[in-house]
Coordinates of C-alpha atoms in Angstrom, one line a residue:
X19 CA 0.0 0.0 0.0
X20 CA 1.4 3.4 -1.1
X21 CA 0.2 5.2 2.0
X22 CA 2.1 2.8 4.3
X23 CA 5.3 3.3 2.2
X24 CA 4.8 7.1 2.5
X25 CA 4.2 7.0 6.2
X26 CA 7.1 4.6 6.7
X27 CA 9.6 7.0 5.3
X28 CA 9.3 9.1 8.5
X29 CA 10.5 6.1 10.5
X30 CA 13.4 4.9 8.3
X31 CA 16.4 4.9 10.6
X32 CA 14.5 5.8 13.7
X33 CA 16.3 3.6 16.3
X34 CA 13.2 3.8 18.6
X35 CA 11.4 1.5 16.1
X36 CA 13.8 -1.3 16.8
X37 CA 12.7 -1.8 20.5
X38 CA 9.7 -1.0 22.5
X39 CA 7.6 0.4 19.7
X40 CA 4.5 -1.2 18.3
X41 CA 5.5 -3.1 15.2
X42 CA 2.2 -2.1 13.6
X43 CA 2.7 1.6 14.3
X44 CA 2.9 2.6 10.6
X45 CA -0.1 0.5 9.7
X46 CA -2.1 1.9 12.6
X47 CA -1.2 5.5 11.5
X48 CA -2.4 4.9 8.0
X49 CA -5.5 2.9 8.9
X50 CA -6.5 5.7 11.3
X51 CA -5.9 8.4 8.7
X52 CA -6.4 6.7 5.3
X53 CA -8.8 9.3 3.9
X54 CA -6.4 12.1 4.8
X55 CA -3.5 10.3 3.1
X56 CA -5.6 9.7 0.0
X57 CA -6.6 13.4 -0.1
X58 CA -3.0 14.6 0.3
X59 CA -1.2 12.3 -2.1
X60 CA -3.7 11.0 -4.7
X61 CA -3.7 14.1 -6.9
X62 CA 0.1 14.5 -6.6
X63 CA 0.5 10.9 -7.7
X64 CA -2.0 11.1 -10.5
X65 CA -0.4 14.2 -12.0
X66 CA 3.1 12.9 -12.0
X67 CA 4.9 11.4 -15.0
X68 CA 6.3 8.5 -13.0
X69 CA 2.9 7.0 -12.1
X70 CA 0.2 5.7 -14.4
X71 CA -3.1 3.8 -14.0
X72 CA -2.9 0.0 -13.9
X73 CA -4.0 -1.7 -17.1
X74 CA -6.1 -4.1 -15.0
X75 CA -7.7 -1.5 -12.7
X76 CA -7.7 2.2 -13.6
X77 CA -8.2 3.2 -9.9
X78 CA -4.9 1.6 -9.0
X79 CA -1.7 3.5 -9.7
X80 CA 1.5 1.9 -10.8
X81 CA 5.0 3.5 -10.4
X82 CA 7.3 3.5 -13.4
X83 CA 10.6 3.1 -11.6
X84 CA 12.3 1.3 -14.5
X85 CA 12.6 4.5 -16.5
X86 CA 15.8 6.5 -15.7
X87 CA 14.0 9.8 -16.7
X88 CA 11.2 9.0 -14.2
X89 CA 13.7 8.2 -11.5
X90 CA 15.6 11.5 -12.2
X91 CA 12.3 13.4 -11.9
X92 CA 11.7 11.7 -8.5
X93 CA 15.2 12.4 -7.3
X94 CA 14.9 16.1 -8.3
X95 CA 11.7 16.3 -6.2
X96 CA 13.5 15.1 -3.0
X97 CA 14.3 17.6 -0.2
X98 CA 17.8 19.2 -0.6
X99 CA 19.2 17.6 2.5
X100 CA 18.5 14.1 1.0
X101 CA 19.9 15.1 -2.4
X102 CA 23.1 16.4 -0.8
X103 CA 23.7 13.0 0.6
X104 CA 23.2 11.2 -2.7
X105 CA 25.8 13.0 -4.8
X106 CA 25.3 13.6 -8.5
X107 CA 21.7 12.5 -9.1
X108 CA 21.9 12.4 -12.9
X109 CA 24.2 9.3 -12.6
X110 CA 22.3 7.8 -9.7
X111 CA 19.1 7.9 -11.8
X112 CA 20.7 5.5 -14.2
X113 CA 21.8 3.0 -11.6
X114 CA 19.8 0.0 -10.3
X115 CA 20.6 0.7 -6.6
X116 CA 18.8 4.1 -6.6
X117 CA 16.2 2.9 -4.1
X118 CA 18.7 1.6 -1.6
X119 CA 20.8 4.8 -1.8
X120 CA 17.8 7.0 -1.2
X121 CA 16.7 4.8 1.7
X122 CA 20.2 5.0 3.2
X123 CA 20.2 8.8 2.9
X124 CA 16.8 9.2 4.5
X125 CA 17.6 6.7 7.2
X126 CA 20.8 8.6 8.2
X127 CA 18.9 11.8 8.5
X128 CA 16.0 10.3 10.5
X129 CA 18.5 8.4 12.8
X130 CA 20.3 11.6 13.7
X131 CA 17.1 13.4 14.6
X132 CA 15.5 10.5 16.4
X133 CA 18.6 10.2 18.6
X134 CA 18.6 13.9 19.3
X135 CA 14.9 13.9 20.2
X136 CA 15.4 10.9 22.5
X137 CA 18.3 12.7 24.3
X138 CA 16.2 15.8 24.7
X139 CA 13.3 13.7 26.1
X140 CA 15.6 12.1 28.6
X141 CA 16.9 15.5 29.8
X142 CA 13.4 17.0 29.9
X143 CA 11.7 14.1 31.7
X144 CA 14.5 13.1 33.9
X145 CA 16.2 9.7 34.4
X146 CA 13.5 8.0 36.6
X147 CA 10.6 9.0 34.3
X148 CA 12.5 7.8 31.3
X149 CA 13.3 4.4 32.8
X150 CA 9.6 4.0 33.8
X151 CA 8.5 5.0 30.3
X152 CA 10.9 2.6 28.5
X153 CA 10.0 -0.2 30.8
X154 CA 6.3 0.3 30.1
X155 CA 6.9 0.3 26.4
X156 CA 9.0 -2.8 26.5
X157 CA 6.4 -4.5 28.6
X158 CA 3.6 -3.6 26.2
X159 CA 5.6 -4.7 23.2
X160 CA 7.4 -7.9 24.5
X161 CA 5.5 -9.1 27.5
X162 CA 1.8 -8.4 26.8
X163 CA -0.6 -11.2 27.7
X164 CA -2.2 -13.0 24.8

């Protein structure tokens, strides 16, 4: 589902997702806000040259990621801090590992900010509250009763 992929970008590299976080967090976000995701992204996707309707179902959109020109257009639409980490995007658009390179760039940005947010949270809440909070998250995630 495209909405889950879009929402998941925000969590690429977020170290908090590796422990104590609900593994269904992204799905829950999308399911709870699907109409809003659709309203925000549907028109943008329909009007882009790198997405076209499926031949089997016109209401389903299919990404054209095999075309280097389409990938270049996508790369040019990325935020500047992501593009800076990728190097020359013209060459990258022609390479098969474009997706992995973009994921790595986004992941490194998200990781840095998630770590900073966590440190600020610890300082703001204090050590005891932080330990209690982490323990509760771990218990909900790993030790919940079935």
